[in-house]
Amino acid sequence: MKLKECDLSGNNIRAIHPPDRTIRSGPALARAGLCDDADLADEVANIYAVAVTPHLAALIDTSDPDDPIARQFVPDRRELGTTPDERLDPIGDDAHAPVPGIVHRYPDRVLLLPSLICPVYCRFCFRREKVGPKGGGADSGVLSPEQLHIALAYIEDHPAIREVILSGGDPLGLSDRRLAHILDRIEAIDHVDTIRIHSRVPVAAPERITPALIAILSRATPVWLSIHCNHAREIAPETEVALAALSRAGVPLISQTVLLRGINDNVDVM
Ligand code: SF4
């Protein structure tokens, strides 16, 4: 049985021996006490990528079957079912993807998806068929240098675009060198005045928010960082420290919060 720390109300809040690497399989989920049926979890993981970082795993109360963090990241049997009205591309990205890595739905802004890899995989993700190491048909889930060049050239060639939104996948999962290269290229485009990054990293892997990364994000063209966070329990002390450091460096922070049944669909949690 796993030992836990307790908060003052007596609730178990943190496993004392969290896994030391990201959980990606049914057996690893079972070993961490996060699922009872490793085979079922693997069945789901073979279709939709699974990852739970050590940091988030340590925040899960394994004695609570409705733990709001576990429910977002631990595979569920219901994922194996599909209904006739479900679509492979539920938000219609494909119809607005002129080149790989670009979704251009509105004239003045564009999505740039340099990577389809995430530090964690949310079970509710509306790009779940695409994210992951095999996402988008690319073996690595990351745009090749040639594809990236073409995607950036597309932005350069469309002067109506004033905002570039890096999403994915998680852009902060890229190496510092690759991220800096992309931001440098975007910043050099005259008609782009705003860059936005959507990321789970501050919540899922706050140790990635290093001084070097913060220096890359602090630049003349504002780089807005949209933190994907759906429940207050996701905001651990390490995340608070990371967000404070970003804020001190002048990185504008906003939040993207998905309304999720049974997780945050009540006023108190919100
Ligand atoms: S981090 Fe974003 S892109 Fe990745 S699985 Fe979660 S919702 Fe989807």
PDB file of C-alpha atoms in Angstrom, residues 86-240:
ATOM      1  CA  GLU A  86     -18.340  10.997 -33.922  1.00  0.00           C
ATOM      2  CA  ARG A  87     -15.853  12.467 -36.362  1.00  0.00           C
ATOM      3  CA  LEU A  88     -12.134  11.812 -36.728  1.00  0.00           C
ATOM      4  CA  ASP A  89     -11.580  15.589 -36.981  1.00  0.00           C
ATOM      5  CA  PRO A  90     -14.215  16.977 -34.579  1.00  0.00           C
ATOM      6  CA  ILE A  91     -13.117  20.616 -34.771  1.00  0.00           C
ATOM      7  CA  GLY A  92     -12.625  20.622 -38.517  1.00  0.00           C
ATOM      8  CA  ASP A  93      -8.885  21.395 -38.551  1.00  0.00           C
ATOM      9  CA  ASP A  94      -8.283  19.470 -41.753  1.00  0.00           C
ATOM     10  CA  ALA A  95     -10.419  21.787 -43.873  1.00  0.00           C
ATOM     11  CA  HIS A  96      -8.246  24.728 -42.781  1.00  0.00           C
ATOM     12  CA  ALA A  97      -4.796  23.110 -43.030  1.00  0.00           C
ATOM     13  CA  PRO A  98      -3.166  24.460 -46.209  1.00  0.00           C
ATOM     14  CA  VAL A  99       0.244  22.970 -45.314  1.00  0.00           C
ATOM     15  CA  PRO A 100       1.384  20.559 -42.558  1.00  0.00           C
ATOM     16  CA  GLY A 101       1.560  22.254 -39.169  1.00  0.00           C
ATOM     17  CA  ILE A 102      -0.744  25.164 -40.064  1.00  0.00           C
ATOM     18  CA  VAL A 103      -4.447  25.630 -39.250  1.00  0.00           C
ATOM     19  CA  HIS A 104      -5.724  28.905 -40.733  1.00  0.00           C
ATOM     20  CA  ARG A 105      -9.348  29.286 -39.730  1.00  0.00           C
ATOM     21  CA  TYR A 106      -9.607  33.071 -39.247  1.00  0.00           C
ATOM     22  CA  PRO A 107      -7.919  35.621 -41.513  1.00  0.00           C
ATOM     23  CA  ASP A 108      -5.894  37.456 -38.846  1.00  0.00           C
ATOM     24  CA  ARG A 109      -4.559  34.519 -36.835  1.00  0.00           C
ATOM     25  CA  VAL A 110      -3.067  31.144 -37.482  1.00  0.00           C
ATOM     26  CA  LEU A 111      -2.308  28.014 -35.505  1.00  0.00           C
ATOM     27  CA  LEU A 112       1.217  26.679 -35.820  1.00  0.00           C
ATOM     28  CA  LEU A 113       1.605  23.093 -34.595  1.00  0.00           C
ATOM     29  CA  PRO A 114       5.351  22.398 -34.531  1.00  0.00           C
ATOM     30  CA  SER A 115       4.944  19.245 -32.455  1.00  0.00           C
ATOM     31  CA  LEU A 116       2.155  16.826 -31.656  1.00  0.00           C
ATOM     32  CA  ILE A 117       3.926  15.548 -28.529  1.00  0.00           C
ATOM     33  CA  CYS A 118       2.494  16.488 -25.115  1.00  0.00           C
ATOM     34  CA  PRO A 119       3.940  15.942 -21.629  1.00  0.00           C
ATOM     35  CA  VAL A 120       0.578  14.475 -20.637  1.00  0.00           C
ATOM     36  CA  TYR A 121      -2.333  13.302 -22.781  1.00  0.00           C
ATOM     37  CA  CYS A 122      -5.748  14.579 -21.737  1.00  0.00           C
ATOM     38  CA  ARG A 123      -8.463  11.985 -22.219  1.00  0.00           C
ATOM     39  CA  PHE A 124     -10.871  14.692 -23.458  1.00  0.00           C
ATOM     40  CA  CYS A 125      -8.481  16.106 -26.078  1.00  0.00           C
ATOM     41  CA  PHE A 126     -10.284  17.032 -29.270  1.00  0.00           C
ATOM     42  CA  ARG A 127      -7.099  16.344 -31.226  1.00  0.00           C
ATOM     43  CA  ARG A 128      -6.626  12.948 -29.587  1.00  0.00           C
ATOM     44  CA  GLU A 129      -6.478  11.146 -32.934  1.00  0.00           C
ATOM     45  CA  LYS A 130      -3.550  13.354 -33.905  1.00  0.00           C
ATOM     46  CA  VAL A 131      -1.478  13.988 -30.786  1.00  0.00           C
ATOM     47  CA  GLY A 132       1.187  11.579 -29.621  1.00  0.00           C
ATOM     48  CA  PRO A 133       4.435  10.148 -30.981  1.00  0.00           C
ATOM     49  CA  LYS A 134       2.675   8.827 -34.091  1.00  0.00           C
ATOM     50  CA  GLY A 135       0.529  11.922 -34.523  1.00  0.00           C
ATOM     51  CA  GLY A 136      -0.313  13.395 -37.877  1.00  0.00           C
ATOM     52  CA  GLY A 137       1.195  10.476 -39.730  1.00  0.00           C
ATOM     53  CA  ALA A 138       4.710  11.633 -38.834  1.00  0.00           C
ATOM     54  CA  ASP A 139       6.653   9.006 -36.941  1.00  0.00           C
ATOM     55  CA  SER A 140       8.182  11.477 -34.517  1.00  0.00           C
ATOM     56  CA  GLY A 141       5.088  13.675 -34.046  1.00  0.00           C
ATOM     57  CA  VAL A 142       7.329  16.681 -34.770  1.00  0.00           C
ATOM     58  CA  LEU A 143       7.420  18.769 -37.962  1.00  0.00           C
ATOM     59  CA  SER A 144      10.530  18.081 -40.024  1.00  0.00           C
ATOM     60  CA  PRO A 145      12.810  21.082 -40.691  1.00  0.00           C
ATOM     61  CA  GLU A 146      11.439  21.220 -44.239  1.00  0.00           C
ATOM     62  CA  GLN A 147       7.817  21.140 -43.053  1.00  0.00           C
ATOM     63  CA  LEU A 148       8.565  23.815 -40.471  1.00  0.00           C
ATOM     64  CA  HIS A 149      10.186  25.988 -43.130  1.00  0.00           C
ATOM     65  CA  ILE A 150       7.113  25.662 -45.345  1.00  0.00           C
ATOM     66  CA  ALA A 151       4.768  26.441 -42.431  1.00  0.00           C
ATOM     67  CA  LEU A 152       6.712  29.574 -41.509  1.00  0.00           C
ATOM     68  CA  ALA A 153       6.863  30.626 -45.161  1.00  0.00           C
ATOM     69  CA  TYR A 154       3.062  30.331 -45.271  1.00  0.00           C
ATOM     70  CA  ILE A 155       2.814  32.815 -42.387  1.00  0.00           C
ATOM     71  CA  GLU A 156       5.295  35.140 -44.094  1.00  0.00           C
ATOM     72  CA  ASP A 157       3.246  35.019 -47.294  1.00  0.00           C
ATOM     73  CA  HIS A 158      -0.040  36.005 -45.604  1.00  0.00           C
ATOM     74  CA  PRO A 159       0.146  39.632 -44.416  1.00  0.00           C
ATOM     75  CA  ALA A 160      -3.341  39.510 -42.862  1.00  0.00           C
ATOM     76  CA  ILE A 161      -1.967  37.255 -40.123  1.00  0.00           C
ATOM     77  CA  ARG A 162      -1.167  39.331 -37.042  1.00  0.00           C
ATOM     78  CA  GLU A 163      -1.210  36.607 -34.382  1.00  0.00           C
ATOM     79  CA  VAL A 164       0.533  33.234 -34.400  1.00  0.00           C
ATOM     80  CA  ILE A 165      -0.680  30.682 -31.880  1.00  0.00           C
ATOM     81  CA  LEU A 166       1.691  27.819 -31.126  1.00  0.00           C
ATOM     82  CA  SER A 167      -0.229  24.802 -29.994  1.00  0.00           C
ATOM     83  CA  GLY A 168      -0.067  21.148 -30.673  1.00  0.00           C
ATOM     84  CA  GLY A 169       1.031  19.061 -29.007  1.00  0.00           C
ATOM     85  CA  ASP A 170       2.877  21.160 -26.496  1.00  0.00           C
ATOM     86  CA  PRO A 171       5.295  23.767 -27.874  1.00  0.00           C
ATOM     87  CA  LEU A 172       7.172  23.945 -24.563  1.00  0.00           C
ATOM     88  CA  GLY A 173       8.102  20.297 -25.034  1.00  0.00           C
ATOM     89  CA  LEU A 174      10.433  21.396 -27.849  1.00  0.00           C
ATOM     90  CA  SER A 175      14.106  21.894 -27.079  1.00  0.00           C
ATOM     91  CA  ASP A 176      15.180  25.415 -26.142  1.00  0.00           C
ATOM     92  CA  ARG A 177      17.126  25.645 -29.390  1.00  0.00           C
ATOM     93  CA  ARG A 178      14.199  24.640 -31.582  1.00  0.00           C
ATOM     94  CA  LEU A 179      11.697  26.820 -29.730  1.00  0.00           C
ATOM     95  CA  ALA A 180      14.006  29.848 -29.893  1.00  0.00           C
ATOM     96  CA  HIS A 181      14.513  29.281 -33.620  1.00  0.00           C
ATOM     97  CA  ILE A 182      10.755  29.212 -34.239  1.00  0.00           C
ATOM     98  CA  LEU A 183      10.087  32.296 -32.118  1.00  0.00           C
ATOM     99  CA  ASP A 184      12.969  34.167 -33.764  1.00  0.00           C
ATOM    100  CA  ARG A 185      11.555  33.389 -37.200  1.00  0.00           C
ATOM    101  CA  ILE A 186       8.040  34.492 -36.212  1.00  0.00           C
ATOM    102  CA  GLU A 187       9.290  37.637 -34.490  1.00  0.00           C
ATOM    103  CA  ALA A 188      11.088  38.621 -37.693  1.00  0.00           C
ATOM    104  CA  ILE A 189       7.807  38.700 -39.636  1.00  0.00           C
ATOM    105  CA  ASP A 190       6.676  42.348 -39.772  1.00  0.00           C
ATOM    106  CA  HIS A 191       2.928  41.741 -39.892  1.00  0.00           C
ATOM    107  CA  VAL A 192       2.915  39.479 -36.796  1.00  0.00           C
ATOM    108  CA  ASP A 193       2.474  41.517 -33.631  1.00  0.00           C
ATOM    109  CA  THR A 194       1.413  38.840 -31.150  1.00  0.00           C
ATOM    110  CA  ILE A 195       2.610  35.310 -30.399  1.00  0.00           C
ATOM    111  CA  ARG A 196       0.659  32.983 -28.147  1.00  0.00           C
ATOM    112  CA  ILE A 197       1.716  29.604 -26.754  1.00  0.00           C
ATOM    113  CA  HIS A 198      -0.733  27.085 -25.342  1.00  0.00           C
ATOM    114  CA  SER A 199       0.873  24.730 -22.866  1.00  0.00           C
ATOM    115  CA  ARG A 200       0.252  22.108 -20.229  1.00  0.00           C
ATOM    116  CA  VAL A 201       3.891  22.266 -19.142  1.00  0.00           C
ATOM    117  CA  PRO A 202       3.586  24.656 -16.147  1.00  0.00           C
ATOM    118  CA  VAL A 203       0.995  22.286 -14.663  1.00  0.00           C
ATOM    119  CA  ALA A 204       2.361  18.942 -15.844  1.00  0.00           C
ATOM    120  CA  ALA A 205       6.121  19.475 -15.697  1.00  0.00           C
ATOM    121  CA  PRO A 206       6.912  22.772 -13.963  1.00  0.00           C
ATOM    122  CA  GLU A 207      10.602  21.852 -13.762  1.00  0.00           C
ATOM    123  CA  ARG A 208      10.726  22.602 -17.520  1.00  0.00           C
ATOM    124  CA  ILE A 209      10.212  26.324 -16.752  1.00  0.00           C
ATOM    125  CA  THR A 210      13.924  27.024 -16.437  1.00  0.00           C
ATOM    126  CA  PRO A 211      15.653  30.423 -16.498  1.00  0.00           C
ATOM    127  CA  ALA A 212      16.854  29.589 -20.018  1.00  0.00           C
ATOM    128  CA  LEU A 213      13.317  28.909 -21.218  1.00  0.00           C
ATOM    129  CA  ILE A 214      11.996  32.058 -19.570  1.00  0.00           C
ATOM    130  CA  ALA A 215      14.704  34.069 -21.337  1.00  0.00           C
ATOM    131  CA  ILE A 216      13.533  32.623 -24.667  1.00  0.00           C
ATOM    132  CA  LEU A 217       9.939  33.623 -23.973  1.00  0.00           C
ATOM    133  CA  SER A 218      10.750  37.173 -22.828  1.00  0.00           C
ATOM    134  CA  ARG A 219      11.092  39.144 -26.029  1.00  0.00           C
ATOM    135  CA  ALA A 220      10.060  42.373 -27.726  1.00  0.00           C
ATOM    136  CA  THR A 221       7.084  40.786 -29.474  1.00  0.00           C
ATOM    137  CA  PRO A 222       4.843  39.708 -26.603  1.00  0.00           C
ATOM    138  CA  VAL A 223       4.684  35.943 -26.166  1.00  0.00           C
ATOM    139  CA  TRP A 224       1.450  35.251 -24.330  1.00  0.00           C
ATOM    140  CA  LEU A 225       1.464  31.992 -22.423  1.00  0.00           C
ATOM    141  CA  SER A 226      -1.913  30.316 -22.074  1.00  0.00           C
ATOM    142  CA  ILE A 227      -1.746  27.822 -19.227  1.00  0.00           C
ATOM    143  CA  HIS A 228      -4.033  24.863 -19.728  1.00  0.00           C
ATOM    144  CA  CYS A 229      -5.409  24.203 -16.238  1.00  0.00           C
ATOM    145  CA  ASN A 230      -8.777  22.703 -15.358  1.00  0.00           C
ATOM    146  CA  HIS A 231      -8.777  22.309 -11.576  1.00  0.00           C
ATOM    147  CA  ALA A 232      -7.166  24.146  -8.661  1.00  0.00           C
ATOM    148  CA  ARG A 233      -5.555  20.872  -7.530  1.00  0.00           C
ATOM    149  CA  GLU A 234      -3.319  21.081 -10.600  1.00  0.00           C
ATOM    150  CA  ILE A 235      -1.674  24.211  -9.203  1.00  0.00           C
ATOM    151  CA  ALA A 236       1.048  22.712  -7.012  1.00  0.00           C
ATOM    152  CA  PRO A 237       3.656  24.851  -5.234  1.00  0.00           C
ATOM    153  CA  GLU A 238       6.149  24.059  -8.017  1.00  0.00           C
ATOM    154  CA  THR A 239       3.674  25.418 -10.574  1.00  0.00           C
ATOM    155  CA  GLU A 240       3.144  28.564  -8.509  1.00  0.00           C
TER     156      GLU A 240
END
